[in-house]
Coordinates of C-alpha atoms in Angstrom, one line a residue:
M20 CA 53.6 56.9 61.4
K21 CA 50.0 57.5 62.4
S22 CA 49.2 56.6 66.0
L23 CA 46.3 54.2 65.3
G24 CA 44.5 52.1 67.8
T25 CA 46.0 53.8 70.9
Q26 CA 43.6 56.6 71.6
G27 CA 40.6 56.7 73.9
L28 CA 39.7 54.7 76.9
I29 CA 41.9 51.6 77.1
L30 CA 41.3 49.1 79.9
N31 CA 43.1 45.9 80.7
E32 CA 40.0 43.8 80.8
K33 CA 39.9 41.0 83.4
L34 CA 38.4 37.7 83.0
L35 CA 34.8 37.3 84.3
F36 CA 36.1 35.1 87.1
E37 CA 38.4 37.9 88.1
H38 CA 35.5 40.4 88.2
S39 CA 33.7 38.1 90.6
D40 CA 32.6 39.4 94.1
A41 CA 30.8 37.1 96.6
G42 CA 27.1 37.9 96.9
R43 CA 26.7 39.8 93.6
K44 CA 23.8 38.7 91.4
G45 CA 22.7 39.5 87.9
Y46 CA 19.0 39.0 88.5
S47 CA 16.3 40.2 90.8
L48 CA 13.2 37.9 91.2
P49 CA 10.0 38.8 93.0
R50 CA 9.3 37.0 96.3
L51 CA 7.9 33.5 95.8
D52 CA 4.1 33.4 96.5
V53 CA 3.5 29.7 95.7
P54 CA 4.9 26.6 97.3
P55 CA 8.4 25.8 96.0
A56 CA 8.7 22.9 93.6
R57 CA 11.8 20.7 93.6
L58 CA 13.4 19.6 90.4
P59 CA 14.3 15.9 90.1
A60 CA 17.8 15.4 91.6
A61 CA 19.0 14.1 88.3
L62 CA 18.4 17.5 86.7
V63 CA 20.2 19.5 89.5
R64 CA 23.8 20.2 88.9
E65 CA 26.4 20.0 91.7
E66 CA 27.6 23.4 93.0
V67 CA 30.2 24.8 90.7
S68 CA 33.2 25.8 92.6
G69 CA 34.5 29.2 91.9
F70 CA 31.7 30.2 89.5
P71 CA 31.8 34.0 89.1
E72 CA 29.3 36.1 90.9
L73 CA 28.5 39.2 89.0
S74 CA 26.0 42.0 88.6
E75 CA 24.3 42.7 85.3
V76 CA 26.3 45.7 84.6
D77 CA 29.5 43.8 85.3
V78 CA 28.6 41.3 82.5
V79 CA 27.3 44.0 80.0
R80 CA 30.4 46.1 80.4
H81 CA 32.7 43.1 80.1
F82 CA 31.3 41.9 76.9
T83 CA 30.8 45.4 75.5
R84 CA 34.5 46.2 76.1
L85 CA 35.6 43.0 74.5
S86 CA 33.4 43.8 71.4
T87 CA 35.3 47.0 70.9
W88 CA 38.6 45.0 70.6
N89 CA 37.3 43.1 67.6
Y90 CA 38.6 43.8 64.2
G91 CA 36.3 43.1 61.2
V92 CA 35.7 44.2 57.7
D93 CA 33.3 46.8 59.0
S94 CA 36.0 48.5 61.0
G95 CA 39.0 48.4 58.7
F96 CA 40.9 47.0 55.7
Y97 CA 41.0 43.3 56.0
P98 CA 43.4 41.9 53.4
L99 CA 43.4 38.2 54.1
G100 CA 44.5 36.4 51.0
S101 CA 42.4 33.5 49.8
C102 CA 39.6 34.5 52.2
T103 CA 37.8 37.3 50.3
M104 CA 36.9 39.4 53.3
K105 CA 34.9 41.9 51.3
Y106 CA 32.4 44.4 52.6
N107 CA 28.8 43.1 52.7
P108 CA 26.1 45.6 51.8
K109 CA 23.8 45.9 54.7
V110 CA 20.7 45.9 52.5
N111 CA 21.3 42.1 52.2
E112 CA 21.2 41.8 56.0
V113 CA 17.9 43.6 56.0
A114 CA 16.5 41.2 53.4
A115 CA 17.6 38.2 55.5
R116 CA 16.1 39.6 58.6
T117 CA 12.7 40.4 57.0
P118 CA 10.2 38.5 59.3
G119 CA 8.9 36.4 56.5
M120 CA 12.4 35.2 55.8
A121 CA 13.9 35.0 59.3
A122 CA 10.8 33.4 60.9
A123 CA 10.1 30.9 58.1
H124 CA 9.9 27.5 59.8
P125 CA 11.7 24.7 57.9
S126 CA 9.0 22.2 58.7
T127 CA 6.4 24.2 56.9
P128 CA 4.8 22.2 54.1
D129 CA 5.9 22.9 50.6
H130 CA 2.5 24.4 49.5
L131 CA 2.8 27.0 52.3
S132 CA 6.5 27.7 51.6
Q133 CA 6.3 28.8 48.0
G134 CA 8.0 32.1 48.5
A135 CA 11.0 30.5 50.3
L136 CA 11.2 27.7 47.8
A137 CA 11.0 30.1 44.8
L138 CA 13.9 32.1 46.3
M139 CA 16.0 28.9 46.7
H140 CA 15.2 27.8 43.1
D141 CA 16.0 31.2 41.8
L142 CA 19.3 31.2 43.6
Q143 CA 20.1 27.7 42.2
E144 CA 19.4 29.0 38.7
A145 CA 21.5 32.2 39.2
L146 CA 24.5 30.2 40.5
A147 CA 24.1 27.8 37.6
E148 CA 24.2 30.7 35.1
I149 CA 27.2 32.3 36.8
S150 CA 29.2 29.1 36.9
G151 CA 28.1 27.3 33.7
F152 CA 26.8 24.2 35.6
P153 CA 23.3 22.8 34.7
A154 CA 22.5 21.7 38.3
V155 CA 23.2 23.1 41.7
T156 CA 22.5 22.0 45.3
L157 CA 22.2 24.5 48.1
Q158 CA 22.6 22.0 50.9
P159 CA 26.2 22.2 52.1
A160 CA 26.8 24.4 55.1
A161 CA 30.3 25.7 54.2
G162 CA 33.0 25.5 51.6
A163 CA 34.7 22.4 53.0
H164 CA 31.3 20.8 53.4
G165 CA 30.7 21.6 49.7
E166 CA 34.0 19.9 48.9
L167 CA 32.8 16.8 50.8
A168 CA 29.5 16.8 48.9
G169 CA 31.3 17.2 45.6
M170 CA 33.8 14.4 46.2
L171 CA 31.1 12.1 47.5
M172 CA 29.3 12.6 44.2
I173 CA 32.4 11.8 42.3
R174 CA 32.9 8.6 44.3
A175 CA 29.3 7.7 43.8
W176 CA 29.6 8.2 40.1
H177 CA 32.7 6.0 39.9
E178 CA 31.0 3.3 41.9
A179 CA 27.9 3.5 39.6
Q180 CA 30.2 2.8 36.7
G181 CA 31.5 -0.3 38.6
N182 CA 35.0 1.3 38.8
S183 CA 36.0 2.3 42.4
R184 CA 39.2 4.2 41.9
K185 CA 41.8 4.9 44.6
K186 CA 43.6 8.2 44.0
V187 CA 43.0 11.9 43.8
L188 CA 45.5 14.3 42.2
I189 CA 46.0 17.6 44.0
P190 CA 48.4 20.3 42.8
D191 CA 50.6 22.2 45.3
T192 CA 48.6 25.4 44.7
A193 CA 45.2 24.0 45.7
H194 CA 43.4 25.1 48.8
G195 CA 44.5 23.5 52.0
T196 CA 41.2 21.7 52.7
N197 CA 41.3 19.7 49.5
P198 CA 43.7 16.9 50.6
A199 CA 41.7 16.5 53.8
T200 CA 38.4 16.2 51.9
A201 CA 39.9 13.6 49.5
A202 CA 41.2 11.6 52.4
L203 CA 37.9 11.8 54.2
C204 CA 36.3 10.2 51.1
G205 CA 38.7 7.3 51.3
Y206 CA 41.1 8.4 48.5
E207 CA 44.9 8.4 48.5
V208 CA 46.1 11.9 47.9
V209 CA 48.7 12.3 45.1
P210 CA 50.4 15.8 45.2
I211 CA 51.5 17.3 41.9
A212 CA 54.2 20.0 41.8
S213 CA 53.6 23.1 39.7
D214 CA 55.5 26.1 38.5
G215 CA 53.0 28.5 39.9
V216 CA 50.4 27.2 37.5
L217 CA 49.8 23.6 36.7
S218 CA 51.0 22.2 33.4
A219 CA 49.1 19.7 31.3
A220 CA 52.2 17.7 31.0
A221 CA 52.5 17.2 34.8
V222 CA 48.9 16.1 34.9
A223 CA 49.4 13.6 32.0
A224 CA 52.4 12.1 33.8
A225 CA 50.4 11.6 37.0
M226 CA 47.3 10.3 35.3
G227 CA 46.5 6.6 35.5
G228 CA 43.7 4.1 35.8
E229 CA 43.5 4.5 39.6
V230 CA 42.9 8.2 39.5
A231 CA 39.4 9.1 40.4
A232 CA 39.7 12.9 40.2
L233 CA 41.8 16.0 40.1
M234 CA 41.1 18.7 42.7
I235 CA 42.2 22.1 41.4
T236 CA 41.7 25.6 42.6
N237 CA 41.2 28.2 39.8
P238 CA 42.4 30.9 40.2
N239 CA 44.8 29.1 42.4
T240 CA 46.1 30.1 45.8
L241 CA 48.8 32.2 44.2
G242 CA 46.1 34.3 42.6
L243 CA 47.1 32.9 39.2
F244 CA 44.8 31.6 36.5
E245 CA 45.3 28.0 35.5
A246 CA 45.7 28.8 31.8
Q247 CA 45.9 25.1 30.7
I248 CA 42.7 24.2 32.4
R249 CA 41.0 23.0 29.3
E250 CA 43.8 20.6 28.3
I251 CA 44.1 19.4 31.9
C252 CA 40.4 18.6 32.1
Q253 CA 40.6 16.7 28.8
I254 CA 43.5 14.6 30.1
I255 CA 41.6 13.7 33.2
H256 CA 38.4 12.9 31.2
D257 CA 40.3 10.8 28.7
G258 CA 41.7 8.8 31.5
G259 CA 38.2 8.1 33.0
G260 CA 38.4 10.7 35.9
L261 CA 36.5 13.8 36.9
V262 CA 37.7 17.3 37.8
Y263 CA 36.7 19.0 41.0
C264 CA 37.3 22.8 41.2
D265 CA 37.5 24.6 44.5
G266 CA 35.4 27.7 43.8
A267 CA 36.6 29.7 46.7
N268 CA 38.3 32.2 44.4
L269 CA 35.2 32.8 42.1
N270 CA 35.3 36.4 43.1
A271 CA 37.9 36.8 40.3
L272 CA 35.8 35.3 37.6
M273 CA 32.2 36.3 37.9
G274 CA 30.8 37.5 34.6
I275 CA 34.1 36.9 32.9
A276 CA 34.7 33.1 32.8
R277 CA 32.6 30.1 33.8
P278 CA 34.3 27.0 35.3
G279 CA 31.6 24.8 33.7
D280 CA 32.7 26.0 30.3
M281 CA 36.3 25.0 31.1
G282 CA 35.6 21.3 31.5
I283 CA 35.2 21.3 35.3
D284 CA 32.7 18.6 36.5
V285 CA 32.0 19.8 40.1
M286 CA 32.6 23.0 41.9
H287 CA 31.6 24.5 45.2
F288 CA 30.7 28.1 45.8
N289 CA 31.5 30.0 49.0
L290 CA 28.5 32.2 49.4
H291 CA 30.3 33.6 52.5
K292 CA 33.2 34.8 50.3
T293 CA 31.8 35.7 47.0
F294 CA 28.1 36.5 47.5
S295 CA 27.9 38.9 50.4
T296 CA 27.3 36.9 53.5
P297 CA 29.2 37.2 56.8
H298 CA 32.6 35.4 56.8
G299 CA 34.7 34.3 59.7
G300 CA 34.0 33.3 63.2
G301 CA 32.9 29.8 62.3
G302 CA 29.8 30.6 60.3
P303 CA 27.1 30.1 59.5
G304 CA 28.3 29.8 55.9
S305 CA 27.0 28.1 52.9
G306 CA 28.7 26.1 50.2
P307 CA 26.4 25.2 47.3
V308 CA 27.8 22.8 44.7
G309 CA 27.4 23.0 40.9
V310 CA 27.7 19.8 38.8
T311 CA 27.4 18.7 35.2
A312 CA 24.3 16.9 33.9
V313 CA 26.1 13.5 34.3
L314 CA 26.5 14.1 38.0
A315 CA 23.1 15.7 38.6
P316 CA 21.4 12.4 39.6
F317 CA 23.9 12.2 42.5
L318 CA 23.0 15.5 44.1
P319 CA 22.2 15.4 47.8
V320 CA 18.5 15.5 48.7
P321 CA 16.3 17.4 48.9
V322 CA 16.5 19.4 45.6
V323 CA 14.2 22.3 44.9
V324 CA 12.3 21.7 41.7
E325 CA 9.7 23.7 39.8
E326 CA 6.8 22.3 37.9
Q327 CA 4.3 24.6 36.2
G328 CA 5.0 27.5 38.5
T329 CA 4.9 25.4 41.7
Y330 CA 7.9 24.6 43.8
R331 CA 8.6 21.5 45.9
L332 CA 11.5 19.7 47.7
E333 CA 12.2 16.5 45.8
V334 CA 13.6 13.7 47.9
D335 CA 13.0 10.6 45.7
R336 CA 16.3 10.4 43.8
P337 CA 17.6 6.9 43.8
L338 CA 21.2 7.8 43.0
S339 CA 21.5 10.6 45.5
I340 CA 24.4 10.6 48.0
G341 CA 21.8 11.4 50.6
R342 CA 21.2 14.3 52.9
M343 CA 24.2 16.6 53.7
K344 CA 22.3 19.1 56.0
A345 CA 19.2 19.4 58.0
F346 CA 16.2 20.7 56.1
G347 CA 17.3 22.7 53.0
G348 CA 20.6 24.2 54.4
H349 CA 21.3 27.6 55.8
F350 CA 18.4 29.5 54.4
G351 CA 19.3 32.9 55.9
I352 CA 22.6 32.8 54.0
M353 CA 20.8 31.9 50.8
V354 CA 18.6 35.0 51.2
R355 CA 21.7 37.3 51.5
A356 CA 23.3 35.7 48.4
W357 CA 20.1 36.0 46.4
A358 CA 19.6 39.6 47.4
Y359 CA 23.3 40.4 46.5
I360 CA 23.0 38.7 43.1
R361 CA 19.7 40.4 42.2
S362 CA 20.9 43.8 43.4
M363 CA 24.2 43.6 41.5
G364 CA 22.9 42.0 38.2
G365 CA 25.1 40.4 35.7
E366 CA 27.0 43.6 34.8
G367 CA 27.5 44.4 38.5
L368 CA 29.0 41.0 39.3
K369 CA 31.3 41.3 36.4
R370 CA 32.3 44.8 37.5
A371 CA 33.0 43.4 41.0
S372 CA 35.4 40.9 39.6
E373 CA 37.1 43.4 37.4
M374 CA 37.7 45.8 40.4
A375 CA 38.9 42.9 42.6
V376 CA 41.6 42.1 40.0
L377 CA 42.4 45.8 39.4
N378 CA 42.9 46.4 43.1
A379 CA 45.2 43.4 43.6
N380 CA 47.3 44.4 40.6
Y381 CA 47.5 48.0 41.9
I382 CA 48.9 46.6 45.2
R383 CA 51.3 44.4 43.2
A384 CA 52.5 47.4 41.2
R385 CA 53.1 49.5 44.3
L386 CA 55.0 46.9 46.3
E387 CA 56.8 45.0 43.6
G388 CA 60.5 45.9 43.7
T389 CA 60.4 46.4 47.4
Y390 CA 58.8 43.0 48.2
H391 CA 59.9 39.9 46.4
L392 CA 57.4 38.6 43.9
P393 CA 58.1 34.8 43.5
Y394 CA 55.9 34.3 40.5
T395 CA 55.7 36.8 37.7
A396 CA 52.6 35.5 35.9
R397 CA 49.7 38.0 35.8
S398 CA 47.9 38.3 39.1
L399 CA 44.1 38.0 39.4
H400 CA 42.3 38.9 42.7
E401 CA 45.2 38.4 45.1
V402 CA 48.9 38.7 45.0
V403 CA 51.6 36.7 46.9
F404 CA 54.9 38.2 48.0
S405 CA 57.6 36.7 50.0
D406 CA 59.9 38.0 52.8
R407 CA 63.1 37.2 50.9
D408 CA 64.1 40.9 50.4
L409 CA 63.2 42.1 53.9
G410 CA 66.3 43.4 55.7
G411 CA 67.5 43.2 59.3
N412 CA 66.8 39.5 59.6
C413 CA 63.1 40.3 59.6
H414 CA 60.6 37.7 58.4
T415 CA 57.0 37.5 57.4
L416 CA 55.7 37.1 61.0
D417 CA 57.6 40.3 62.0
L418 CA 56.0 42.2 59.1
A419 CA 52.5 40.9 60.1
K420 CA 53.0 42.0 63.7
R421 CA 54.3 45.4 62.7
L422 CA 51.2 45.9 60.5
I423 CA 49.1 45.7 63.6
D424 CA 50.9 48.7 65.0
Y425 CA 49.9 50.6 61.9
G426 CA 46.3 49.7 62.5
Y427 CA 45.9 46.9 59.9
H428 CA 44.8 43.3 60.2
P429 CA 47.7 41.3 58.8
P430 CA 47.2 39.5 55.5
T431 CA 47.4 35.7 55.2
I432 CA 51.0 34.6 56.0
Y433 CA 53.0 31.5 55.3
F434 CA 50.4 30.3 52.8
P435 CA 50.4 28.9 50.2
L436 CA 53.2 26.6 51.3
V437 CA 54.7 26.6 47.8
V438 CA 56.1 30.1 48.7
K439 CA 58.7 30.3 51.5
G440 CA 57.7 33.2 53.8
A441 CA 54.5 33.9 51.9
I442 CA 52.6 37.2 52.3
M443 CA 49.2 36.8 50.5
I444 CA 47.2 40.0 50.0
E445 CA 43.6 40.1 48.7
P446 CA 42.1 43.6 48.7
T447 CA 38.7 42.7 47.2
E448 CA 36.7 45.1 45.0
T449 CA 35.1 46.9 47.9
E450 CA 38.2 48.9 48.9
S451 CA 38.9 52.4 47.5
K452 CA 42.2 53.6 46.1
E453 CA 42.6 55.8 49.1
V454 CA 42.4 52.8 51.5
I455 CA 44.7 50.7 49.3
D456 CA 47.3 53.5 49.1
E457 CA 47.4 53.9 52.8
F458 CA 47.9 50.2 53.2
C459 CA 50.7 50.2 50.6
D460 CA 52.3 53.2 52.3
A461 CA 52.4 51.2 55.6
M462 CA 53.9 48.2 53.8
L463 CA 56.6 50.3 52.3
S464 CA 57.3 52.1 55.6
I465 CA 57.7 48.7 57.3
A466 CA 60.1 47.5 54.6
A467 CA 62.2 50.6 55.2
E468 CA 62.1 50.0 59.0
A469 CA 63.3 46.5 58.5
G470 CA 66.6 47.8 57.0
E471 CA 67.0 50.8 59.3
N472 CA 65.6 49.7 62.7
P473 CA 64.7 46.0 62.6
D474 CA 63.9 45.9 66.3
L475 CA 60.7 47.8 65.5
L476 CA 59.6 44.7 63.7
H477 CA 61.1 42.1 66.0
Q478 CA 59.4 43.6 69.0
A479 CA 56.0 44.3 67.3
P480 CA 53.2 44.7 68.2
K481 CA 53.9 47.4 70.7
K482 CA 50.6 49.2 70.7
T483 CA 48.3 46.3 71.6
R484 CA 47.2 45.2 75.0
V485 CA 49.1 42.0 74.5
G486 CA 52.5 42.0 72.8
R487 CA 54.2 39.2 70.9
M488 CA 52.8 35.9 72.1
D489 CA 54.1 32.4 72.1
E490 CA 52.1 31.3 69.0
T491 CA 53.6 27.7 69.0
G492 CA 52.7 27.3 72.7
A493 CA 49.2 28.7 72.1
A494 CA 48.6 26.2 69.3
R495 CA 50.1 23.2 71.0
K496 CA 49.3 23.8 74.7
P497 CA 46.2 26.0 74.6
R498 CA 44.7 27.1 78.0
L499 CA 41.0 26.6 77.3
K500 CA 39.8 26.6 80.9
W501 CA 40.2 29.2 83.6
E502 CA 42.1 28.1 86.6
K503 CA 43.1 30.0 89.7

């Protein structure tokens, strides 16, 4: 095995509090040459006991060292399933940081913001073309926020029909945020079991007059295409409901299939997954939502509209669900997505999806037979294995920890819940065959180790500064404050 992540200068970094030395300061101010002015007592904080005293170099070195511990898509293969951690071309970052973009003030009047509004309108149109929806809002700040906007529109539509329904159907292969979103909108969540993909018969059996919507993810969290999606949408529509699609896995469909053509009524896009904007770390993200013409009047305000070559933010929409985000949303993220779509073009987006699917199936072909594949339907952009065939009483968590010793960020584990011991791998289109082969070699080596020397897995990671942690304790009893 290659000795990765163990070379060079390795320091056991202390906390800032532990670097502290009485009397050190990180600033040097000139001598006061005017009378001192006292702040009002209400604005003066009490002395903080134990606050660290540090020099500038202490602080700079501390955070610089911590930054080198980070693992991101710029530093290595990042195969998180269902998260599409693909490489983002830096030219899109340059576009977003152009002074005219980065310094644009959101309170600037429409007639002085024509460039920014034109870009937002063009992005709306591009997303509409890619997805097959006639109307798009750019307001939501992230994927789950887009879900909320979409479900609020569905609820508003039902109420406008004079029919407030109570239930939302969610298959077991949907994204994990979907039930929370439905509940937040006041709906009772009704789970539907699937056999890897959802059957029209199962939806028909669950459908009823109280059902407001179905929330489905396509491709679903197993990386499988919901082949009966047209029949499923028809059943929901015939029963008076609407269909919400979680668009987080759109990276498998761009230029190949459009959710709007399948009968979907509402879908959110994850610009931070599919359209080349930073992902992870809590944002900022962006979750635009596409809707059918029937739902367009319910879009959140403002909506960017164009009239005779002039752009403006429209707020006078009586049926709107209201505002979801300050100003127009996360404009910087929109710039990155716009630049990505324009630089790729239609053929480039299609090629990206084709390569994402090819890479996932290449991994599947190399690992199938060694790792258990619970569902045999054709994979799209991600593939889900289980730990059933790992020897030595080794489990998914052991595999994930051992991958760290090989220098890889582990894939998503134990999700989706429909697979016991799930190992979900999404390579994306931006990884080369060489990188994928090295990852597969590591996975195969670990499977062999599980049978021959399982302690290597049970005791992993061995090459990190911190070994196997108490993950349950960290989740349930987190230490969020430094104490002596």
